[in-house]
PDB file of C-alpha atoms in Angstrom:
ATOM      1  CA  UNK A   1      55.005  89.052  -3.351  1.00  0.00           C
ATOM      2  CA  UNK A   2      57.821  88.180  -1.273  1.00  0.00           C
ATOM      3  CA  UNK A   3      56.960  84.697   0.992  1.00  0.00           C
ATOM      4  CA  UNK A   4      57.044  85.001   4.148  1.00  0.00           C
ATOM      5  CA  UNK A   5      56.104  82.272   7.332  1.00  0.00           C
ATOM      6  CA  UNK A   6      53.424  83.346  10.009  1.00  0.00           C
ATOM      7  CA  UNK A   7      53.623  82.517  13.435  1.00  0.00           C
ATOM      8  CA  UNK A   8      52.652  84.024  17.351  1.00  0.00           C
ATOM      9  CA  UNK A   9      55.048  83.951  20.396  1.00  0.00           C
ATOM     10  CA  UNK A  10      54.252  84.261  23.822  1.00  0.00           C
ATOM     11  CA  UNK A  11      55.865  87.390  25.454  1.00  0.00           C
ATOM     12  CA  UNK A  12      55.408  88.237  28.442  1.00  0.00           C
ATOM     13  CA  UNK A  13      51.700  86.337  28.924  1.00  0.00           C
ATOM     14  CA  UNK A  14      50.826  88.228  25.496  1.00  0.00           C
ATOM     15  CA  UNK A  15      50.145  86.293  22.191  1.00  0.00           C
ATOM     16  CA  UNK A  16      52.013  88.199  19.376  1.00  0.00           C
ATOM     17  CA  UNK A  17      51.700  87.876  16.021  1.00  0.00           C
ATOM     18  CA  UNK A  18      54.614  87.707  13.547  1.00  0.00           C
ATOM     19  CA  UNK A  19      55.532  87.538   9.895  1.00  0.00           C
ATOM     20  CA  UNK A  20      59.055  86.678   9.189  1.00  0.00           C
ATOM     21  CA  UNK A  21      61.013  86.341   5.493  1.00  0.00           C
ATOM     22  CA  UNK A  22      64.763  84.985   4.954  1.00  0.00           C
ATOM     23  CA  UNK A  23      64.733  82.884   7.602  1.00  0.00           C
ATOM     24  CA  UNK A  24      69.125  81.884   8.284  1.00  0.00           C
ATOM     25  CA  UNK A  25      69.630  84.677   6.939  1.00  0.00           C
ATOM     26  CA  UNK A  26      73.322  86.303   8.872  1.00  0.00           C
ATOM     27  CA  UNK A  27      71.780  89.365  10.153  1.00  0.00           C
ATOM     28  CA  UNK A  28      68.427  89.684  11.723  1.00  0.00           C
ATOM     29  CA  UNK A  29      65.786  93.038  11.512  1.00  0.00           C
ATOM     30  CA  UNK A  30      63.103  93.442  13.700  1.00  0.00           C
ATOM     31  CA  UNK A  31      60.495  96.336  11.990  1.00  0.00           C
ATOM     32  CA  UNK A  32      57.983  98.291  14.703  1.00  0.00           C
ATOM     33  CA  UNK A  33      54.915  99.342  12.936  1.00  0.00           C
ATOM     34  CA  UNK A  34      53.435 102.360  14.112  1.00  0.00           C
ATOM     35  CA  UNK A  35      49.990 104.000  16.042  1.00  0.00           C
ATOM     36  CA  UNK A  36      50.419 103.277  18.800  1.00  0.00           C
ATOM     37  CA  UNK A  37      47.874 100.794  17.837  1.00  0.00           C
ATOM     38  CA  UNK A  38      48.584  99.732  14.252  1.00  0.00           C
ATOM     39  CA  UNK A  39      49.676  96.160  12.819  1.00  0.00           C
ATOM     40  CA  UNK A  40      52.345  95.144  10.611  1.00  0.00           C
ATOM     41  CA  UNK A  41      50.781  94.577   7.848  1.00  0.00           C
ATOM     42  CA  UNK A  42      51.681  98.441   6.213  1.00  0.00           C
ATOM     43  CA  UNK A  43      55.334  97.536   6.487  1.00  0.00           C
ATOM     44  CA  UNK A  44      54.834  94.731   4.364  1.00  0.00           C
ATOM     45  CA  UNK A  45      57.320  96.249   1.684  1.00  0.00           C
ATOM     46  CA  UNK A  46      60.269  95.831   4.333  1.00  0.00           C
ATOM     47  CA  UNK A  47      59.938  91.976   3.469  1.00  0.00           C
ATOM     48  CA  UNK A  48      61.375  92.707   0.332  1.00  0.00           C
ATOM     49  CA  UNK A  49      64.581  93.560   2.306  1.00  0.00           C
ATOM     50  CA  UNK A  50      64.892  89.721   2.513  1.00  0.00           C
ATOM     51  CA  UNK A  51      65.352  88.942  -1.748  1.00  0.00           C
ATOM     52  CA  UNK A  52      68.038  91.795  -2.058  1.00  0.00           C
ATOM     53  CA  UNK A  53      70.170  91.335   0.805  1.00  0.00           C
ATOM     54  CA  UNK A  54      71.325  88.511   3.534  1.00  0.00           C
ATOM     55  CA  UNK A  55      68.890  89.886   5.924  1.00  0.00           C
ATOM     56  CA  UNK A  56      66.240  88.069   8.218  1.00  0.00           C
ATOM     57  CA  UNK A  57      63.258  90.855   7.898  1.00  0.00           C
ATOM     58  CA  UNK A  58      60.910  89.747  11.068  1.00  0.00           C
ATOM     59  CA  UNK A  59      57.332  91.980  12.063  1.00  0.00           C
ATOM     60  CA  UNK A  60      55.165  91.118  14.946  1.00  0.00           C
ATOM     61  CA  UNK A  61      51.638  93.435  15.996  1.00  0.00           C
ATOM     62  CA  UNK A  62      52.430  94.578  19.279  1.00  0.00           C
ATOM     63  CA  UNK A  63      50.420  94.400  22.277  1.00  0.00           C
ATOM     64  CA  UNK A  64      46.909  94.949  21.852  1.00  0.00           C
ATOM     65  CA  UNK A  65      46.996  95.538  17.856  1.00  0.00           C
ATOM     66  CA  UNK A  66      46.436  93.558  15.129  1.00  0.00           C
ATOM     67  CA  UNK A  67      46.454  89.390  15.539  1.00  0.00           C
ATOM     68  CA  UNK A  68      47.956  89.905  19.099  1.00  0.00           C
ATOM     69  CA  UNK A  69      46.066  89.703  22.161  1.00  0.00           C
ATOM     70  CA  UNK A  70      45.442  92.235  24.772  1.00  0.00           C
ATOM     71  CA  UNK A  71      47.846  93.097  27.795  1.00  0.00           C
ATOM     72  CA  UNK A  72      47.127  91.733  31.375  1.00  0.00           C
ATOM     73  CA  UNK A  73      45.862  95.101  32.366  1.00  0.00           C
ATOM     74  CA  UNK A  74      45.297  98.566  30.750  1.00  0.00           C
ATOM     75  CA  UNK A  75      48.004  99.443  33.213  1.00  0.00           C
ATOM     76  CA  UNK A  76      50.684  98.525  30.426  1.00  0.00           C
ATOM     77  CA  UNK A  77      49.537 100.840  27.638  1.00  0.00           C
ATOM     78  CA  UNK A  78      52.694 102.270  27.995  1.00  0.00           C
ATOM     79  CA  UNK A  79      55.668 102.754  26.153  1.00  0.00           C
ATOM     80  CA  UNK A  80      58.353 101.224  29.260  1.00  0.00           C
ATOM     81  CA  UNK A  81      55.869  98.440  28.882  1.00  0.00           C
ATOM     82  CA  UNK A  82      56.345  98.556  24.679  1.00  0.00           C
ATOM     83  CA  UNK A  83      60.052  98.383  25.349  1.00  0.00           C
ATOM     84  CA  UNK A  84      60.266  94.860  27.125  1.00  0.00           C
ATOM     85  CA  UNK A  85      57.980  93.386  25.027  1.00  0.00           C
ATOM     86  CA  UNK A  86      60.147  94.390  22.256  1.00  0.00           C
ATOM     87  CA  UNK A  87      63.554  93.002  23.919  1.00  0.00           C
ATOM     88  CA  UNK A  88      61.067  89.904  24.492  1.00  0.00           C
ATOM     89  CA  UNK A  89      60.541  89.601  20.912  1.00  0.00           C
ATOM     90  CA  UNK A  90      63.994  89.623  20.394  1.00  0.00           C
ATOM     91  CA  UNK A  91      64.990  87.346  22.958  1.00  0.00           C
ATOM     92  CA  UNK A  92      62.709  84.702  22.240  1.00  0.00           C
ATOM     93  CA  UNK A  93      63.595  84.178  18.766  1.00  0.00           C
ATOM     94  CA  UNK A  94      67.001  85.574  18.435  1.00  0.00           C
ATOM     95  CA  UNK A  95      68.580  84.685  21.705  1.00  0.00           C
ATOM     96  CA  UNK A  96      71.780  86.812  22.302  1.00  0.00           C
ATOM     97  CA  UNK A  97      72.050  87.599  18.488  1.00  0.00           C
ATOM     98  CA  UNK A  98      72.561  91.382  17.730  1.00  0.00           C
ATOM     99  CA  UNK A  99      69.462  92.750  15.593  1.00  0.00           C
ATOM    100  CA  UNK A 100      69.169  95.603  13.606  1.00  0.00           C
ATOM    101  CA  UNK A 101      65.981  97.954  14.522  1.00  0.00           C
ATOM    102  CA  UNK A 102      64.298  99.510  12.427  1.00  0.00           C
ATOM    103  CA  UNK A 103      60.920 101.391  13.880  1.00  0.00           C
ATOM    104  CA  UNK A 104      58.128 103.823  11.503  1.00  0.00           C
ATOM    105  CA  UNK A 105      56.101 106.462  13.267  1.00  0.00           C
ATOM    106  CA  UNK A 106      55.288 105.665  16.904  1.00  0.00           C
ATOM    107  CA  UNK A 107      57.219 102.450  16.294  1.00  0.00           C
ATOM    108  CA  UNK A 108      60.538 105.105  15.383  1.00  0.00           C
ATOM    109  CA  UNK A 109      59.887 106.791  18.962  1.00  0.00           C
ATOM    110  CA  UNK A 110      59.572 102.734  20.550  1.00  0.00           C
ATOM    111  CA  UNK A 111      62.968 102.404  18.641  1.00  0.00           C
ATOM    112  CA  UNK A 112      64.355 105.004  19.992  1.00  0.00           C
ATOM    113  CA  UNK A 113      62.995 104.194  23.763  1.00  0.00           C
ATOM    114  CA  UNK A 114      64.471 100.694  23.259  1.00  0.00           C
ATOM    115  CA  UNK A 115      68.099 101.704  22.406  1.00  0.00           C
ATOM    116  CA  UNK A 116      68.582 103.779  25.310  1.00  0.00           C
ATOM    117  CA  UNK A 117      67.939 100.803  27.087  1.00  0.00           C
ATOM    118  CA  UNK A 118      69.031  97.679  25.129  1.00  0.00           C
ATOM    119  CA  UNK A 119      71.226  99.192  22.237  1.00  0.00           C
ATOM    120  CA  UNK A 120      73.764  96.556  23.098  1.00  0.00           C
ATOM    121  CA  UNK A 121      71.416  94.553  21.218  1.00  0.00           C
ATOM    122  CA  UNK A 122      71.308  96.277  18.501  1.00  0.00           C
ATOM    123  CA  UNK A 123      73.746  96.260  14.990  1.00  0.00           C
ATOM    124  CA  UNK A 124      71.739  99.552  14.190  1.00  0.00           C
ATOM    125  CA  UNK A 125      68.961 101.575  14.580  1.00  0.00           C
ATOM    126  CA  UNK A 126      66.414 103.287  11.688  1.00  0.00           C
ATOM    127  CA  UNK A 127      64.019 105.653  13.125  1.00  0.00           C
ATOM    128  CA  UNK A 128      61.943 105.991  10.198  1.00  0.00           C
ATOM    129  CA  UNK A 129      59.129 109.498  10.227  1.00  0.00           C
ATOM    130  CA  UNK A 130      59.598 108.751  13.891  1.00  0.00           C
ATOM    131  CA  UNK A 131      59.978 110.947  16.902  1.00  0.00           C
ATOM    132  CA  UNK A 132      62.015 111.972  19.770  1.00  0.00           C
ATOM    133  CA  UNK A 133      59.349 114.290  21.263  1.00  0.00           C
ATOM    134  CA  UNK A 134      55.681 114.281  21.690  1.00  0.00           C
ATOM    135  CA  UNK A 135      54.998 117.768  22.047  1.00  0.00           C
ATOM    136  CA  UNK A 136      57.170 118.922  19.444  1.00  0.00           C
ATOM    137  CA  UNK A 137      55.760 116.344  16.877  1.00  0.00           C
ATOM    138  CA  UNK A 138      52.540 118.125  17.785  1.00  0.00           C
ATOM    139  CA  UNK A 139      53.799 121.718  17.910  1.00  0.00           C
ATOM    140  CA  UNK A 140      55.137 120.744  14.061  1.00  0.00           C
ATOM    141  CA  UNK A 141      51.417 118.846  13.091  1.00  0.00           C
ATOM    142  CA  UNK A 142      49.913 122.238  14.192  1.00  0.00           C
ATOM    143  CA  UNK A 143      52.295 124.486  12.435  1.00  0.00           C
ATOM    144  CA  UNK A 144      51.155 121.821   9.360  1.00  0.00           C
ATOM    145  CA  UNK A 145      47.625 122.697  10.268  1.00  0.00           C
ATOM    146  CA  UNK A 146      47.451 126.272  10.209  1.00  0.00           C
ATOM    147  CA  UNK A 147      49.314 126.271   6.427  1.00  0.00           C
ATOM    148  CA  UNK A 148      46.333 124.569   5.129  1.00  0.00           C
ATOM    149  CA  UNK A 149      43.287 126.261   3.262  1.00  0.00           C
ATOM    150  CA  UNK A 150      41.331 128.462   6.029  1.00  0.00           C
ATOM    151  CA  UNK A 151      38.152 126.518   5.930  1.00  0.00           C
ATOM    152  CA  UNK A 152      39.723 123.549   7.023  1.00  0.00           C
ATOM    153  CA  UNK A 153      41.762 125.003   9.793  1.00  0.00           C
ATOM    154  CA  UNK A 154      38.255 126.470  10.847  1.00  0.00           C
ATOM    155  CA  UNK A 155      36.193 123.365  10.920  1.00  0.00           C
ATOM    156  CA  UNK A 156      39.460 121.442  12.637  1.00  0.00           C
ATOM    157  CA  UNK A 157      39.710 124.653  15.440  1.00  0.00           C
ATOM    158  CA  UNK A 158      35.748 124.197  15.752  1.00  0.00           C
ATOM    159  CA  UNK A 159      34.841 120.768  16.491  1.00  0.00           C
ATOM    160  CA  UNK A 160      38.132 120.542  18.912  1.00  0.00           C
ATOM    161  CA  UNK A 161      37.188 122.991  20.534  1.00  0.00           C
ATOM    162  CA  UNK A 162      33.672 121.428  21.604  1.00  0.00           C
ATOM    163  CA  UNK A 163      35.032 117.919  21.603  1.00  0.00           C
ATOM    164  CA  UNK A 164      33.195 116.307  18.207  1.00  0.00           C
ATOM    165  CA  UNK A 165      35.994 114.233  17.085  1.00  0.00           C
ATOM    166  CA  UNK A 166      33.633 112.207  15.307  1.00  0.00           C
ATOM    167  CA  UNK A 167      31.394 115.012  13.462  1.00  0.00           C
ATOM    168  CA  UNK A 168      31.349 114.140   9.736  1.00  0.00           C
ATOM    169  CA  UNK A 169      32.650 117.686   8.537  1.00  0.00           C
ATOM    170  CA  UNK A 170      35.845 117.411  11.470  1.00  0.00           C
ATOM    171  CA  UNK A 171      36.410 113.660  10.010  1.00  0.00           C
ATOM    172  CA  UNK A 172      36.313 115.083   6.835  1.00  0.00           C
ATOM    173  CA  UNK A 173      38.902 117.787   7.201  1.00  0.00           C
ATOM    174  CA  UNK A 174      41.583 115.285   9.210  1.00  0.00           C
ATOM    175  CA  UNK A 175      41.198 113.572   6.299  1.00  0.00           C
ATOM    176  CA  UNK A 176      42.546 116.335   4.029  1.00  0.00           C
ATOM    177  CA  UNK A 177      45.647 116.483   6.192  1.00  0.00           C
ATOM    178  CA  UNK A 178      46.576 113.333   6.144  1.00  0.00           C
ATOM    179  CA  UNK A 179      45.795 113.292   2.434  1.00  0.00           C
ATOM    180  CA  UNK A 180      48.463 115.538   2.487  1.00  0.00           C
ATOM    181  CA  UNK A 181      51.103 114.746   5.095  1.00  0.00           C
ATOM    182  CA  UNK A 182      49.911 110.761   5.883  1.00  0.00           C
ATOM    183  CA  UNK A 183      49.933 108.979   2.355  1.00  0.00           C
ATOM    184  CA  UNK A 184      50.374 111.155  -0.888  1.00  0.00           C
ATOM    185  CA  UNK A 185      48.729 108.318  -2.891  1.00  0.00           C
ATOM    186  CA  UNK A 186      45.612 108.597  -5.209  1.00  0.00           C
ATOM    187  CA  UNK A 187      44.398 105.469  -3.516  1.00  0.00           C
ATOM    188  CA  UNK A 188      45.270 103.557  -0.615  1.00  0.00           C
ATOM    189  CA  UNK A 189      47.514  99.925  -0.798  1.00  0.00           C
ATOM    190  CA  UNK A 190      45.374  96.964   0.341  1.00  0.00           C
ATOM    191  CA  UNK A 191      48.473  96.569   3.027  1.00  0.00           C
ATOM    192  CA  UNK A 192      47.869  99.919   4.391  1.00  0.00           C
ATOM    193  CA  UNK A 193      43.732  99.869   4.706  1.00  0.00           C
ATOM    194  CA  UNK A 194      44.523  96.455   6.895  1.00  0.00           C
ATOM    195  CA  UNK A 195      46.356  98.124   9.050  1.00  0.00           C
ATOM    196  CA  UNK A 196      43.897 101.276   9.502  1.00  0.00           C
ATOM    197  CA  UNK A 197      40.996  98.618   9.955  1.00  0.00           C
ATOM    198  CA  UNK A 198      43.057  97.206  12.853  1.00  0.00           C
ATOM    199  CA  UNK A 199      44.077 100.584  14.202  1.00  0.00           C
ATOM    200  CA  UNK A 200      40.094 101.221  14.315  1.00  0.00           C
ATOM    201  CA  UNK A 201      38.985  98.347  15.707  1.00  0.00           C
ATOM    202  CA  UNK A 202      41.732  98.147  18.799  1.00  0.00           C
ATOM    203  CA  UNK A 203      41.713 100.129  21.544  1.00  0.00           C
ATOM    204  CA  UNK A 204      45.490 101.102  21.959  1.00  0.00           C
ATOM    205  CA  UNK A 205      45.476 103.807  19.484  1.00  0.00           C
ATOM    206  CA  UNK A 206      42.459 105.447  21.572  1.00  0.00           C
ATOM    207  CA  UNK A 207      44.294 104.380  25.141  1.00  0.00           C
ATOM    208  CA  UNK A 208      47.796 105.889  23.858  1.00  0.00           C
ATOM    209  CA  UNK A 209      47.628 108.177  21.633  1.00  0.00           C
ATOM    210  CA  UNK A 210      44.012 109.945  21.258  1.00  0.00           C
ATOM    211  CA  UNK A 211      41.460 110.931  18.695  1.00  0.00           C
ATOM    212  CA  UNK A 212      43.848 111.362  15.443  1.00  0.00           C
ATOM    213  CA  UNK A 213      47.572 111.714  14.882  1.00  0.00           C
ATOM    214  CA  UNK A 214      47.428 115.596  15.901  1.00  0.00           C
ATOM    215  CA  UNK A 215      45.364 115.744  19.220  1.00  0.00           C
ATOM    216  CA  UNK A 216      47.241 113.363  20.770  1.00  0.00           C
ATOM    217  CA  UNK A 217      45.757 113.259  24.815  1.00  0.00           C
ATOM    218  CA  UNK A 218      46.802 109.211  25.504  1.00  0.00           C
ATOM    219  CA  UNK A 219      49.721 107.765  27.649  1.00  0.00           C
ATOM    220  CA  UNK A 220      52.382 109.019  25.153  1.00  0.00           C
ATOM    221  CA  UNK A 221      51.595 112.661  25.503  1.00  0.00           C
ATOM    222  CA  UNK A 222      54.254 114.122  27.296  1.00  0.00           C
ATOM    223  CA  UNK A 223      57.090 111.083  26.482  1.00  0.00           C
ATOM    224  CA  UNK A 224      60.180 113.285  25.429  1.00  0.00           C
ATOM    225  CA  UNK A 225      64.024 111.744  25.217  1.00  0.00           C
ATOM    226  CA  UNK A 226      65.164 114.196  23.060  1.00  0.00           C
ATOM    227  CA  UNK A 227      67.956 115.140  25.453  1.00  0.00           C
ATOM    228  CA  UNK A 228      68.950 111.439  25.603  1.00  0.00           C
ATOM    229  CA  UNK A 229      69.464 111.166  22.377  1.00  0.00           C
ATOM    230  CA  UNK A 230      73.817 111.379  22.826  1.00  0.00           C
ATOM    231  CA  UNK A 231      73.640 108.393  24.886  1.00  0.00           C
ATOM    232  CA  UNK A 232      72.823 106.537  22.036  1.00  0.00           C
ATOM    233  CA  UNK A 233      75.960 105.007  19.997  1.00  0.00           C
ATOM    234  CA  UNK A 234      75.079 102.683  17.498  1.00  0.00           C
ATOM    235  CA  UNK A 235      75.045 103.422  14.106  1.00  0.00           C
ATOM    236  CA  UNK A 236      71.821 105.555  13.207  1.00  0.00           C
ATOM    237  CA  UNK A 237      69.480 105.954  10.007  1.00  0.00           C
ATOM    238  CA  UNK A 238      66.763 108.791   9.935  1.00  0.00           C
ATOM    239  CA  UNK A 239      64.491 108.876   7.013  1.00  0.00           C
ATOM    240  CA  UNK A 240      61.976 111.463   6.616  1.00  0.00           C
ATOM    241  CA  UNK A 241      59.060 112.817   3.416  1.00  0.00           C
ATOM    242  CA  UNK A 242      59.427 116.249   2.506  1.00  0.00           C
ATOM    243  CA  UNK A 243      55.688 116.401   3.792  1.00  0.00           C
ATOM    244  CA  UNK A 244      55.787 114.535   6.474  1.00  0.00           C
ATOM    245  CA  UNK A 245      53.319 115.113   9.320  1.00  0.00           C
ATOM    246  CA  UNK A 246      56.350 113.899  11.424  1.00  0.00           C
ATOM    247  CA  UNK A 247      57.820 116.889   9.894  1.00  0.00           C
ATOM    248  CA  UNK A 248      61.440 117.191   9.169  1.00  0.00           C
ATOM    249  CA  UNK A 249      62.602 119.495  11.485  1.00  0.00           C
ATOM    250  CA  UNK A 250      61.214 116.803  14.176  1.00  0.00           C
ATOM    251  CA  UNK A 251      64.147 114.495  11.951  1.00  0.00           C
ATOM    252  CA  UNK A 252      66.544 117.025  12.390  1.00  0.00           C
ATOM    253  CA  UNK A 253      66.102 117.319  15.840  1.00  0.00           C
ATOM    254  CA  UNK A 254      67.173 113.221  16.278  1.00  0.00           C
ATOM    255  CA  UNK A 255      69.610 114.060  13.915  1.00  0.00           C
ATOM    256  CA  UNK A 256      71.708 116.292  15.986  1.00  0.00           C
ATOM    257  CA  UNK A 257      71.175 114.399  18.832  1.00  0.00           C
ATOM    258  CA  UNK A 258      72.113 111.155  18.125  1.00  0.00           C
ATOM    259  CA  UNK A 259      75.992 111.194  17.259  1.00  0.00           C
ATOM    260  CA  UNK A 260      76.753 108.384  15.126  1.00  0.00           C
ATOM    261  CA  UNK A 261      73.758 109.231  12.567  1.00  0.00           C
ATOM    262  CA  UNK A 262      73.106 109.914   8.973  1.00  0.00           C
ATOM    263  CA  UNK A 263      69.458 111.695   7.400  1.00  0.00           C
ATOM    264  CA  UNK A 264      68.104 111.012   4.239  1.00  0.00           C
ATOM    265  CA  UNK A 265      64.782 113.234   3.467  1.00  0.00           C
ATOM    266  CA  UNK A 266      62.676 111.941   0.402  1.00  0.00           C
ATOM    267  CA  UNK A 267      61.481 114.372  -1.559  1.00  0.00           C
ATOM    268  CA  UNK A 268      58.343 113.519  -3.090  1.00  0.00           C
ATOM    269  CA  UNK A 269      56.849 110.909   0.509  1.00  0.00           C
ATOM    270  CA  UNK A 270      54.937 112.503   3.225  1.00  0.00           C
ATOM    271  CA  UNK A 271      54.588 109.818   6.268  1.00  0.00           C
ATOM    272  CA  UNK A 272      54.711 106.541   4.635  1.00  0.00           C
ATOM    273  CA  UNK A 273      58.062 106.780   2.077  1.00  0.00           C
ATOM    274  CA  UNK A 274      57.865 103.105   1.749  1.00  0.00           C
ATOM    275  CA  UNK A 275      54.849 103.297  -0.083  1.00  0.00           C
ATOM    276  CA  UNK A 276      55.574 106.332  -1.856  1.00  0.00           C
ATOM    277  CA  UNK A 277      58.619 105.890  -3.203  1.00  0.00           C
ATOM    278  CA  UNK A 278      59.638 102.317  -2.554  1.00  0.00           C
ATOM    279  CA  UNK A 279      62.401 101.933  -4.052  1.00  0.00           C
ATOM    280  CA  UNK A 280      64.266 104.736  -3.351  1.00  0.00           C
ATOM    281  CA  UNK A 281      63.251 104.034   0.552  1.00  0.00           C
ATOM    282  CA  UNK A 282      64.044 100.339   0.302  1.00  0.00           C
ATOM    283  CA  UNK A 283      67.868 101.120  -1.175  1.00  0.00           C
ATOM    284  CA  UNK A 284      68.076 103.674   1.378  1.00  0.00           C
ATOM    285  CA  UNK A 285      67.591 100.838   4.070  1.00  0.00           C
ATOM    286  CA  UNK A 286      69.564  97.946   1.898  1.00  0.00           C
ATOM    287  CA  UNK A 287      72.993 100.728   1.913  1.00  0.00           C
ATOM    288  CA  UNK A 288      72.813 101.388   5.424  1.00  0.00           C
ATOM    289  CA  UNK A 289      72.699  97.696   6.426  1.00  0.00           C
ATOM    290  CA  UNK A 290      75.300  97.021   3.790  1.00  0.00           C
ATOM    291  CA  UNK A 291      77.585  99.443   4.792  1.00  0.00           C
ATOM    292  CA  UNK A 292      77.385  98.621   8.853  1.00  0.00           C
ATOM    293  CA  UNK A 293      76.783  94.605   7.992  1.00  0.00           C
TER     294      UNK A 293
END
């Protein structure tokens, strides 16, 4: 297990919690987990970054998630709000040093909100099974959807349709998908269960996003920068799984868009590549970093 130092810093009136390994280390990354509503925990193989590389790896639980406390008012669940707190981060501990970014899910759309603002703070960016585009993420999870077996598309179209989010046979389905296109693992890594205990017990995850990760009805529902993607300049990562519920043609739509950027899809990783094929995922990261320094 690689060691790592706890801590919390206060950003903008809100207690965050962070992890950070390599400390002195030359060049400094800053990991988003995802949700919205998550905690870093899951992304606990990115420390690992630290042993094979002169990297600083640093995580933090954003507002409202995890070990951090709440936001002054329910009035920042959003991600313009998610985007300061982020430059905060940075600020606070790095001062005017140059970071590199790297964000997973939600935290890969955060990433991508924070570089069209600050990206002259940033070495590089890796938008990791993140997004551009809300509605097409969802378009994609539905397309996902309807290619599974016909009796769970039915009990999935049934109990949305009167609202039951929380009826046993409807959890029980969502579950198969994200069996499927969430974490392609026969059982689920201590790091990751943390994190989903977190996500459950919080409220941003309800506030931003909605009931799962395919009926999504919170503040984020409509965010969409795809067409902003060209003002972004810095050198760009984009990882993807195969099976994906962020699917790859969402991937391939940042791709395009963002000038200076490269795509690496892993074959045998739906949403969480870091977990299924670690390795491969963490060289991925370690060549990119290398080869911008």
């Amino acid at each position: 297990m690689t060691h790592f130092r706890e801590g919390f810093v206060d950003v903008n009136g809100v207690k965050l919690y962070y992890r950070v390994a390599g400390e002195g280390a030359p060049m400094k990354l800053i990991g988003l987990h995802g949700g919205p509503g998550g905690s870093c925990d899951y992304l606990s193989p990115l420390l690992q970054l630290s042993e094979r590389v002169g990297v600083e790896v640093l995580l933090y639980d954003q507002f409202g998630c995890g070990r951090s406390s709440d936001p002054p008012s329910d009035s920042c669940y959003t991600v313009e709000y998610a985007v300061e707190e982020v430059e905060g981060v940075r600020r606070a501990l790095y001062r005017d040093e140059k970071i590199f970014l790297l964000g997973h899910s939600y935290g890969g759309l955060l990433a991508i909100a924070y570089a069209l603002k600050y990206q002259r703070n940033l070495r590089g960016l890796i938008v990791s099974s993140g997004l551009s585009s809300v509605p097409l993420t969802v378009k994609e999870m539905r397309r996902l959807i309807n290619e599974m077996p016909e009796r769970t598309r039915r009990v999935i179209e049934k109990y949305e349709a009167t609202g039951e989010f929380t009826h046993p046979e409807y959890l029980k389905a969502v579950d198969e998908f994200y069996r499927k296109h969430l974490l392609r693992l026969p059982e689920m890594p201590l790091d990751v269960a943390k994190t989903m205990e977190y996500l459950q017990k919080r409220r941003v995850y309800s506030i931003m996003n909605g009931p799962n990760e395919f009926t999504i009805t919170g503040t984020i529902r409509d965010w969409d920068q795809t067409s902003r993607l060209g003002e972004i300049k810095v050198p760009t990562l984009i990882t993807v799984g195969r099976y994906d519920e962020v699917t790859p043609t969402v991937a391939e739509v940042i791709h395009r868009g963002i000038p200076n950027s490269t795509l690496k899809v892993f074959d045998n990783s739906s949403h969480t590549a870091m977990w299924e094929e670690r390795e491969k995922y963490l060289n991925t990261i370690l060549d990119f970093i290398t080869h911008v320094g």
